[in-house]
C-alpha positions as a Python dict, from the first residue, in 0.01 Angstrom:
ca = {
    (1, 'M'): (0, 0, 0),
    (2, 'T'): (-363, 97, 61),
    (3, 'V'): (-590, -188, 165),
    (4, 'M'): (-954, -179, 57),
    (5, 'K'): (-1187, -294, 337),
    (6, 'R'): (-1561, -308, 270),
    (7, 'P'): (-1842, -480, 463),
    (8, 'L'): (-2046, -745, 284),
    (9, 'H'): (-2423, -719, 319),
    (10, 'L'): (-2527, -1083, 300),
    (11, 'Q'): (-2862, -1252, 340),
    (12, 'Q'): (-2692, -1578, 438),
    (13, 'T'): (-2381, -1600, 653),
    (14, 'E'): (-2329, -1976, 678),
    (15, 'I'): (-1977, -2036, 552),
    (16, 'A'): (-2065, -2324, 321),
    (17, 'S'): (-2337, -2111, 160),
    (18, 'L'): (-2088, -1831, 96),
    (19, 'L'): (-1847, -2081, -57),
    (20, 'L'): (-2119, -2225, -281),
    (21, 'H'): (-2186, -1877, -421),
    (22, 'L'): (-1812, -1842, -499),
    (23, 'N'): (-1782, -2199, -625),
    (24, 'S'): (-1686, -2095, -979),
    (25, 'L'): (-1377, -1901, -870),
    (26, 'T'): (-1031, -2050, -911),
    (27, 'G'): (-846, -2142, -592),
    (28, 'L'): (-1147, -2120, -361),
    (29, 'V'): (-1031, -2189, -5),
    (30, 'F'): (-1163, -2150, 349),
    (31, 'L'): (-989, -2174, 687),
    (32, 'Q'): (-1170, -2166, 1022),
    (33, 'D'): (-836, -2073, 1186),
    (34, 'Q'): (-969, -2106, 1540),
    (35, 'Q'): (-1204, -1805, 1565),
    (36, 'H'): (-1073, -1608, 1264),
    (37, 'P'): (-1253, -1745, 955),
    (38, 'V'): (-1116, -1645, 615),
    (39, 'I'): (-1218, -1721, 255),
    (40, 'G'): (-967, -1685, -27),
    (41, 'F'): (-1035, -1682, -401),
    (42, 'L'): (-863, -1594, -731),
    (43, 'P'): (-503, -1591, -604),
    (44, 'Q'): (-256, -1362, -782),
    (45, 'A'): (-51, -1673, -857),
    (46, 'Y'): (-35, -2031, -741),
    (47, 'L'): (203, -2325, -730),
    (48, 'Q'): (54, -2673, -765),
    (49, 'V'): (221, -3015, -765),
    (50, 'Q'): (42, -3316, -913),
    (51, 'N'): (177, -3649, -1039),
    (52, 'G'): (530, -3526, -973),
    (53, 'Q'): (488, -3220, -1196),
    (54, 'S'): (500, -2860, -1071),
    (55, 'H'): (276, -2597, -1230),
    (56, 'F'): (323, -2224, -1169),
    (57, 'M'): (19, -2018, -1273),
    (58, 'Q'): (-20, -1639, -1286),
    (59, 'R'): (-351, -1450, -1296),
    (60, 'N'): (-407, -1213, -1589),
    (61, 'E'): (-615, -894, -1624),
    (62, 'Q'): (-918, -1096, -1737),
    (63, 'L'): (-899, -1296, -1410),
    (64, 'G'): (-791, -1608, -1596),
    (65, 'Y'): (-467, -1799, -1546),
    (66, 'Q'): (-163, -1855, -1763),
    (67, 'V'): (114, -2108, -1719),
    (68, 'Q'): (447, -1949, -1629),
    (69, 'E'): (746, -2114, -1791),
    (70, 'Q'): (996, -2037, -1516),
    (71, 'T'): (1054, -2300, -1249),
    (72, 'I'): (990, -2198, -892),
    (73, 'N'): (1014, -2395, -569),
    (74, 'C'): (812, -2364, -253),
    (75, 'T'): (1060, -2156, -56),
    (76, 'D'): (1100, -1908, -344),
    (77, 'F'): (726, -1869, -395),
    (78, 'I'): (692, -1591, -137),
    (79, 'A'): (944, -1351, 14),
    (80, 'F'): (864, -1278, 377),
    (81, 'A'): (917, -931, 517),
    (82, 'P'): (1088, -881, 853),
    (83, 'T'): (860, -948, 1149),
    (84, 'R'): (648, -642, 1215),
    (85, 'E'): (422, -543, 1498),
    (86, 'P'): (138, -797, 1493),
    (87, 'A'): (-171, -675, 1311),
    (88, 'D'): (-521, -807, 1371),
    (89, 'A'): (-536, -1178, 1448),
    (90, 'G'): (-552, -1427, 1166),
    (91, 'F'): (-486, -1401, 794),
    (92, 'Q'): (-369, -1064, 658),
    (93, 'G'): (-287, -1151, 299),
    (94, 'G'): (-19, -1398, 191),
    (95, 'I'): (-6, -1772, 122),
    (96, 'I'): (-290, -2021, 177),
    (97, 'G'): (-265, -2384, 77),
    (98, 'F'): (-202, -2742, 173),
    (99, 'V'): (76, -3002, 169),
    (100, 'S'): (-27, -3367, 134),
    (101, 'Y'): (118, -3648, 343),
    (102, 'D'): (236, -3808, 18),
    (103, 'F'): (438, -3499, -85),
    (104, 'A'): (585, -3445, 261),
    (105, 'A'): (687, -3810, 302),
    (106, 'Q'): (853, -3813, -42),
    (107, 'Q'): (1111, -3567, 88),
    (108, 'Q'): (1249, -3849, 305),
    (109, 'I'): (1132, -4188, 174),
    (110, 'Q'): (1019, -4355, -147),
    (111, 'N'): (642, -4376, -149),
    (112, 'Q'): (339, -4383, -376),
    (113, 'S'): (122, -4079, -431),
    (114, 'K'): (-244, -4035, -519),
    (115, 'E'): (-310, -3892, -866),
    (116, 'Q'): (-482, -3588, -716),
    (117, 'P'): (-301, -3259, -631),
    (118, 'A'): (-27, -3319, -375),
    (119, 'L'): (64, -2959, -289),
    (120, 'Y'): (-92, -2619, -345),
    (121, 'F'): (24, -2273, -240),
    (122, 'G'): (-181, -1973, -357),
    (123, 'R'): (-80, -1609, -316),
    (124, 'Y'): (-395, -1437, -189),
    (125, 'R'): (-414, -1058, -171),
    (126, 'S'): (-796, -1043, -194),
    (127, 'Y'): (-1006, -1233, 58),
    (128, 'L'): (-1309, -1231, 286),
    (129, 'K'): (-1269, -1227, 660),
    (130, 'Q'): (-1520, -1256, 942),
    (131, 'E'): (-1475, -1010, 1228),
    (132, 'Q'): (-1721, -995, 1518),
    (133, 'G'): (-1986, -1174, 1314),
    (134, 'Q'): (-1953, -943, 1010),
    (135, 'W'): (-1789, -1043, 681),
    (136, 'Y'): (-1551, -796, 515),
    (137, 'F'): (-1383, -785, 175),
    (138, 'Y'): (-1009, -706, 188),
    (139, 'S'): (-779, -634, -104),
    (140, 'D'): (-460, -440, -175),
    (141, 'E'): (-457, -529, -546),
    (142, 'A'): (-490, -295, -846),
    (143, 'Q'): (-793, -503, -947),
    (144, 'A'): (-961, -467, -606),
    (145, 'E'): (-1266, -281, -738),
    (146, 'Q'): (-1315, -536, -1017),
    (147, 'L'): (-1296, -822, -766),
    (148, 'W'): (-1534, -645, -528),
    (149, 'Q'): (-1794, -607, -802),
    (150, 'L'): (-1747, -971, -909),
    (151, 'I'): (-1811, -1127, -569),
    (152, 'N'): (-2114, -904, -510),
    (153, 'R'): (-2263, -1024, -840),
    (154, 'L'): (-2198, -1385, -738),
    (155, 'F'): (-2363, -1338, -398),
    (156, 'M'): (-2674, -1198, -568),
    (157, 'Q'): (-2714, -1502, -795),
    (158, 'P'): (-2924, -1802, -682),
    (159, 'L'): (-2733, -2117, -595),
    (160, 'S'): (-2714, -2379, -867),
    (161, 'T'): (-2845, -2730, -807),
    (162, 'E'): (-2541, -2860, -999),
    (163, 'A'): (-2360, -2860, -666),
    (164, 'D'): (-2586, -3133, -528),
    (165, 'F'): (-2391, -3425, -382),
    (166, 'Q'): (-2473, -3797, -386),
    (167, 'L'): (-2287, -4114, -302),
    (168, 'T'): (-2329, -4372, -576),
    (169, 'Q'): (-2142, -4626, -364),
    (170, 'P'): (-2139, -4602, 18),
    (171, 'C'): (-1824, -4498, 197),
    (172, 'Q'): (-1697, -4805, 383),
    (173, 'A'): (-1377, -4953, 520),
    (174, 'R'): (-1130, -5084, 266),
    (175, 'W'): (-995, -5320, 535),
    (176, 'S'): (-1185, -5592, 715),
    (177, 'R'): (-1128, -5639, 1087),
    (178, 'Q'): (-895, -5928, 998),
    (179, 'D'): (-698, -5700, 761),
    (180, 'Y'): (-652, -5454, 1044),
    (181, 'Q'): (-547, -5730, 1284),
    (182, 'H'): (-286, -5851, 1032),
    (183, 'A'): (-135, -5503, 990),
    (184, 'F'): (-145, -5446, 1368),
    (185, 'T'): (48, -5770, 1426),
    (186, 'Q'): (311, -5670, 1171),
    (187, 'V'): (353, -5334, 1345),
    (188, 'Q'): (412, -5505, 1678),
    (189, 'D'): (661, -5742, 1513),
    (190, 'Y'): (856, -5440, 1392),
    (191, 'I'): (847, -5289, 1741),
    (192, 'R'): (979, -5612, 1897),
    (193, 'A'): (1254, -5622, 1634),
    (194, 'G'): (1365, -5273, 1736),
    (195, 'D'): (1269, -5097, 1412),
    (196, 'C'): (1043, -4848, 1585),
    (197, 'Y'): (874, -4750, 1911),
    (198, 'Q'): (540, -4643, 1768),
    (199, 'I'): (358, -4651, 1434),
    (200, 'N'): (50, -4448, 1350),
    (201, 'L'): (-148, -4716, 1168),
    (202, 'T'): (-443, -4582, 973),
    (203, 'Q'): (-713, -4731, 755),
    (204, 'E'): (-906, -4590, 461),
    (205, 'F'): (-1281, -4566, 405),
    (206, 'T'): (-1365, -4526, 36),
    (207, 'G'): (-1672, -4439, -165),
    (208, 'V'): (-1784, -4316, -506),
    (209, 'A'): (-1970, -3985, -539),
    (210, 'Q'): (-2106, -3734, -785),
    (211, 'G'): (-2161, -3364, -736),
    (212, 'E'): (-1980, -3121, -507),
    (213, 'L'): (-1845, -3231, -169),
    (214, 'L'): (-1886, -2867, -69),
    (215, 'A'): (-2264, -2923, -56),
    (216, 'T'): (-2209, -3135, 259),
    (217, 'A'): (-1965, -2901, 433),
    (218, 'Q'): (-2192, -2707, 665),
    (219, 'Q'): (-2334, -3024, 820),
    (220, 'F'): (-1985, -3164, 880),
    (221, 'W'): (-1865, -2841, 1040),
    (222, 'Q'): (-2172, -2828, 1265),
    (223, 'L'): (-2118, -3193, 1360),
    (224, 'T'): (-1752, -3155, 1454),
    (225, 'N'): (-1713, -2788, 1555),
    (226, 'A'): (-1344, -2825, 1470),
    (227, 'P'): (-1110, -2529, 1533),
    (228, 'Y'): (-896, -2605, 1225),
    (229, 'A'): (-1170, -2683, 976),
    (230, 'G'): (-1117, -2586, 614),
    (231, 'Y'): (-1203, -2638, 249),
    (232, 'L'): (-1011, -2621, -78),
    (233, 'K'): (-1124, -2675, -436),
    (234, 'L'): (-883, -2730, -726),
    (235, 'D'): (-1053, -2834, -1049),
    (236, 'G'): (-1168, -3195, -985),
    (237, 'F'): (-1022, -3208, -633),
    (238, 'E'): (-1198, -3110, -311),
    (239, 'L'): (-1055, -3123, 41),
    (240, 'L'): (-1292, -3086, 339),
    (241, 'S'): (-1119, -3058, 675),
    (242, 'C'): (-1281, -3108, 1016),
    (243, 'S'): (-948, -3114, 1195),
    (244, 'P'): (-910, -3049, 1569),
    (245, 'E'): (-530, -3058, 1555),
    (246, 'L'): (-283, -2770, 1524),
    (247, 'F'): (49, -2858, 1365),
    (248, 'I'): (259, -2538, 1387),
    (249, 'D'): (159, -2189, 1492),
    (250, 'F'): (414, -1937, 1357),
    (251, 'Q'): (380, -1636, 1585),
    (252, 'A'): (529, -1286, 1600),
    (253, 'D'): (897, -1250, 1694),
    (254, 'R'): (973, -1589, 1530),
    (255, 'K'): (798, -1784, 1809),
    (256, 'M'): (660, -2128, 1715),
    (257, 'S'): (435, -2374, 1891),
    (258, 'T'): (301, -2718, 1808),
    (259, 'R'): (24, -2909, 1986),
    (260, 'P'): (39, -3282, 1908),
    (261, 'I'): (-263, -3501, 1981),
    (262, 'K'): (-192, -3854, 2103),
    (263, 'G'): (-451, -4029, 2317),
    (264, 'T'): (-825, -4060, 2252),
    (265, 'M'): (-1140, -4164, 2438),
    (266, 'P'): (-1501, -4139, 2315),
    (267, 'R'): (-1754, -3881, 2436),
    (268, 'H'): (-2082, -3996, 2598),
    (269, 'A'): (-2422, -3831, 2624),
    (270, 'D'): (-2444, -3916, 2995),
    (271, 'P'): (-2238, -3651, 3184),
    (272, 'Q'): (-2112, -3894, 3448),
    (273, 'Q'): (-2005, -4152, 3191),
    (274, 'D'): (-1845, -3878, 2981),
    (275, 'E'): (-1644, -3752, 3278),
    (276, 'Q'): (-1531, -4106, 3357),
    (277, 'S'): (-1408, -4139, 2997),
    (278, 'R'): (-1219, -3811, 3032),
    (279, 'Q'): (-1060, -3913, 3363),
    (280, 'Q'): (-967, -4253, 3223),
    (281, 'L'): (-776, -4082, 2942),
    (282, 'A'): (-609, -3837, 3179),
    (283, 'A'): (-483, -4126, 3399),
    (284, 'S'): (-378, -4356, 3112),
    (285, 'Q'): (-7, -4437, 3142),
    (286, 'K'): (-16, -4596, 2796),
    (287, 'D'): (-147, -4277, 2634),
    (288, 'Q'): (98, -4066, 2832),
    (289, 'A'): (384, -4283, 2709),
    (290, 'E'): (267, -4246, 2347),
    (291, 'N'): (225, -3873, 2392),
    (292, 'V'): (578, -3833, 2531),
    (293, 'M'): (725, -4024, 2234),
    (294, 'I'): (565, -3778, 1993),
    (295, 'V'): (659, -3477, 2205),
    (296, 'D'): (1023, -3590, 2194),
    (297, 'L'): (1003, -3641, 1818),
    (298, 'L'): (858, -3293, 1763),
    (299, 'R'): (1111, -3135, 1998),
    (300, 'N'): (1377, -3285, 1774),
    (301, 'D'): (1202, -3167, 1454),
    (302, 'L'): (1173, -2810, 1582),
    (303, 'S'): (1527, -2799, 1721),
    (304, 'V'): (1678, -2832, 1372),
    (305, 'Y'): (1561, -2480, 1284),
    (306, 'A'): (1522, -2333, 1634),
    (307, 'E'): (1759, -2112, 1826),
    (308, 'N'): (1974, -2308, 2069),
    (309, 'G'): (1803, -2365, 2402),
    (310, 'S'): (1468, -2224, 2288),
    (311, 'V'): (1274, -2554, 2264),
    (312, 'K'): (1039, -2590, 2562),
    (313, 'T'): (746, -2813, 2665),
    (314, 'P'): (512, -2590, 2868),
    (315, 'I'): (212, -2829, 2855),
    (316, 'L'): (201, -3208, 2891),
    (317, 'F'): (-107, -3436, 2882),
    (318, 'E'): (-376, -3170, 2872),
    (319, 'I'): (-723, -3313, 2797),
    (320, 'E'): (-924, -3132, 2531),
    (321, 'S'): (-1284, -3232, 2459),
    (322, 'F'): (-1438, -3221, 2111),
    (323, 'N'): (-1783, -3318, 1989),
    (324, 'Q'): (-1710, -3690, 1945),
    (325, 'V'): (-1391, -3756, 2145),
    (326, 'H'): (-1161, -3647, 2427),
    (327, 'H'): (-798, -3599, 2322),
    (328, 'M'): (-469, -3583, 2514),
    (329, 'V'): (-272, -3282, 2392),
    (330, 'S'): (73, -3148, 2473),
    (331, 'E'): (253, -2833, 2358),
    (332, 'V'): (608, -2769, 2238),
    (333, 'T'): (739, -2417, 2179),
    (334, 'A'): (1054, -2279, 2016),
    (335, 'I'): (1203, -1970, 1851),
    (336, 'L'): (1284, -1992, 1479),
    (337, 'K'): (1634, -1894, 1369),
    (338, 'P'): (1620, -1554, 1193),
    (339, 'E'): (1776, -1685, 871),
    (340, 'V'): (1522, -1966, 824),
    (341, 'N'): (1230, -1932, 579),
    (342, 'P'): (912, -2043, 760),
    (343, 'I'): (804, -2246, 455),
    (344, 'E'): (1134, -2434, 475),
    (345, 'M'): (1062, -2506, 841),
    (346, 'L'): (708, -2626, 763),
    (347, 'L'): (814, -2862, 485),
    (348, 'S'): (1101, -3000, 690),
    (349, 'A'): (880, -3079, 991),
    (350, 'L'): (606, -3247, 784),
    (351, 'P'): (461, -3504, 810),
    (352, 'G'): (381, -3438, 1174),
    (353, 'G'): (513, -3685, 1428),
    (354, 'S'): (167, -3745, 1577),
    (355, 'I'): (56, -3911, 1252),
    (356, 'T'): (376, -4103, 1163),
    (357, 'G'): (544, -4254, 1468),
    (358, 'A'): (894, -4279, 1603),
    (359, 'P'): (1157, -4279, 1473),
    (360, 'K'): (990, -4089, 1193),
    (361, 'I'): (1169, -4210, 879),
    (362, 'R'): (1144, -4579, 968),
    (363, 'A'): (783, -4526, 1077),
    (364, 'M'): (696, -4377, 737),
    (365, 'Q'): (863, -4669, 559),
    (366, 'I'): (654, -4916, 760),
    (367, 'I'): (337, -4713, 696),
    (368, 'E'): (411, -4724, 323),
    (369, 'E'): (456, -5101, 340),
    (370, 'L'): (147, -5184, 548),
    (371, 'E'): (-134, -4941, 471),
    (372, 'G'): (-182, -5055, 111),
    (373, 'A'): (-274, -4717, -41),
    (374, 'P'): (-130, -4364, -42),
    (375, 'R'): (-286, -4131, 214),
    (376, 'G'): (-312, -3832, -20),
    (377, 'A'): (-397, -3514, 170),
    (378, 'Y'): (-487, -3705, 489),
    (379, 'C'): (-226, -3642, 762),
    (380, 'G'): (-78, -3358, 560),
    (381, 'S'): (-131, -2995, 657),
    (382, 'M'): (-352, -2702, 557),
    (383, 'G'): (-307, -2342, 659),
    (384, 'Y'): (-159, -2002, 578),
    (385, 'F'): (138, -1768, 605),
    (386, 'N'): (107, -1392, 632),
    (387, 'L'): (364, -1177, 456),
    (388, 'D'): (559, -1138, 781),
    (389, 'G'): (596, -1516, 822),
    (390, 'T'): (330, -1559, 1089),
    (391, 'G'): (59, -1817, 1027),
    (392, 'R'): (-108, -2140, 1137),
    (393, 'W'): (-106, -2489, 987),
    (394, 'N'): (-319, -2784, 1096),
    (395, 'I'): (-284, -3160, 1075),
    (396, 'L'): (-533, -3293, 819),
    (397, 'I'): (-710, -3553, 1030),
    (398, 'R'): (-1093, -3595, 1028),
    (399, 'S'): (-1076, -3485, 665),
    (400, 'I'): (-1255, -3599, 349),
    (401, 'Q'): (-1092, -3583, 8),
    (402, 'K'): (-1267, -3620, -327),
    (403, 'Y'): (-1090, -3645, -662),
    (404, 'Q'): (-1317, -3679, -963),
    (405, 'D'): (-1568, -3940, -837),
    (406, 'Q'): (-1341, -4109, -580),
    (407, 'L'): (-1397, -4027, -214),
    (408, 'S'): (-1186, -4121, 88),
    (409, 'L'): (-1189, -4071, 463),
    (410, 'W'): (-922, -4211, 696),
    (411, 'A'): (-879, -4285, 1067),
    (412, 'G'): (-617, -4450, 1282),
    (413, 'G'): (-405, -4429, 1593),
    (414, 'G'): (-64, -4484, 1745),
    (415, 'I'): (41, -4846, 1799),
    (416, 'T'): (295, -4934, 2067),
    (417, 'I'): (402, -5262, 2225),
    (418, 'A'): (137, -5203, 2495),
    (419, 'S'): (-147, -5157, 2245),
    (420, 'D'): (-446, -5389, 2218),
    (421, 'S'): (-569, -5466, 1865),
    (422, 'D'): (-941, -5458, 1949),
    (423, 'A'): (-908, -5130, 2138),
    (424, 'E'): (-707, -4967, 1859),
    (425, 'Y'): (-953, -5087, 1596),
    (426, 'Q'): (-1239, -4940, 1800),
    (427, 'E'): (-1049, -4611, 1838),
    (428, 'C'): (-1054, -4571, 1459),
    (429, 'F'): (-1433, -4579, 1469),
    (430, 'D'): (-1455, -4358, 1778),
    (431, 'K'): (-1277, -4092, 1574),
    (432, 'V'): (-1458, -4126, 1243),
    (433, 'S'): (-1793, -4305, 1285),
    (434, 'A'): (-2000, -3987, 1331),
    (435, 'M'): (-1852, -3838, 1013),
    (436, 'L'): (-1888, -4167, 828),
    (437, 'N'): (-2252, -4207, 930),
    (438, 'L'): (-2330, -3850, 823),
    (439, 'L'): (-2151, -3897, 492),
    (440, 'N'): (-2351, -4207, 411),
    (441, 'T'): (-2680, -4017, 450),
    (442, 'W'): (-2607, -3884, 100),
    (443, 'Q'): (-2616, -4235, -50),
    (444, 'K'): (-2819, -4250, -368),
    (445, 'P'): (-3131, -4468, -320),
}
C-alpha cells in the first residue's frame, strides 16, 4: 500500500503548540519515544474501557465515529504481520494507547478503579512524525488527502484561549506525613509477617482545575526532558506523561527488553555535591537489593512468554541522571515466543514490577488496601505497536492525569525491611516536587 509522506511547513514547532492546534481532533496523542516524536490523531478505530464497559468505535467518511456493536478484546484489536526487516526507527503506523494501573491490576486482583478511561487502543494509519528536526505527515489511508487538508487548515488557525488552564484548588498531598508513616509501618509489618519482600508505596497529590492540561505541557516537558514523555486526550480525560522509565521495548526478530528503575537520589546544582549524590546511589547496597528484587520479578514475568533460555540480564545497577534525580536502572532481555501476540505479552506483564513490589500479586493486594484511592493511569503504561509487533511502552510515572475538573499527580518508592520512613517520604518529594511546584504556578489568584 502506498504511503503518503509530505513535509509540514510550520511557523511553530514546539510539540505542545502543534497539539493545541490539533486539539479538536478525536484521539489526539503524542509520544516522545526517545528521539522519535510522533503525533497521532483521528484513528481509524479505537477500543476504550471505562467503568468496566468496553466501547469499540469506527471512523466514518465524515471523520466522525460510530459505535460498533460487535465485541472485541484487546488481543483481537490488531493482527500483527510477520516480523519484517526493520523500517525507520519509531512508529510506522499501528496501535497507540495506554493501559491504566487499575485495568492491569484487575486482571489479577480485586481493586477499585477511577471513573476515567482505564484503557485506550487507537488504530492510527495517519500521523505526524519528526525526522531530523522536520515534521512530516504520513498516511496510507484512502482519506489521506482529506486528512492532509484538514490538519493544514487547523495549523493555519489561531490558537483559542479556551485552552487556558487554571488551578482552582492547589495540587497538594492527600496524605499528611503521619498518614504516610502509618502506611509505611503497615508495609513493614507485612514484610515481617512474610507476606512480601517489597511494596511500592505511593501517595497522591490532588487538585481541582479548569481548562486544558495540554496548555501546561511544554513547560513540563522542558522541565523534565523525559525520554518517554507523552500526551493523550479522550473527551474529558487528559494524560500528561513526563516518564523517564521504559517498560518493554518490543524489537525486531521478537527481541524484548525492559529497563526497571529502582533506586533514586536527588540532583544538585553544585557539581561536586551532585557527583557525591550519584556515587552514593551507585554504592547503595539497599538500592541494589531492591533493584535485584525487581529484576528477578521481571525476569519471571518475561519468561512466561519467552523462548526457553532466552532471558538475560546484561545490565545491573547502571546510574542514569535526569533533570531532578539520579536513578539506578537495570536491563532484562528476552526473545518472545513466535506464537505469542505482543499485546497479550504486554497485558500479562503489567503492572510493571518496579511499581508494585514482590511478590507481585500480594504486593498489589497490599497497595489496594493501604493507598486509599485507585491510581488510575499512574503506574500503567503508554506506548505503541507497529503492524509488525515492534514498539515501545513506558511506565507512567511522573505523570499528571485530569478527568473533568479533578487533577492528580502521584509519587512513591519501594519499601523494604531496610527502609527508613523519613528517607522514603523525602524520596517522594525528590521525584515530584519540581513538577508539583510548576503545576501550582497555575493556581487561580
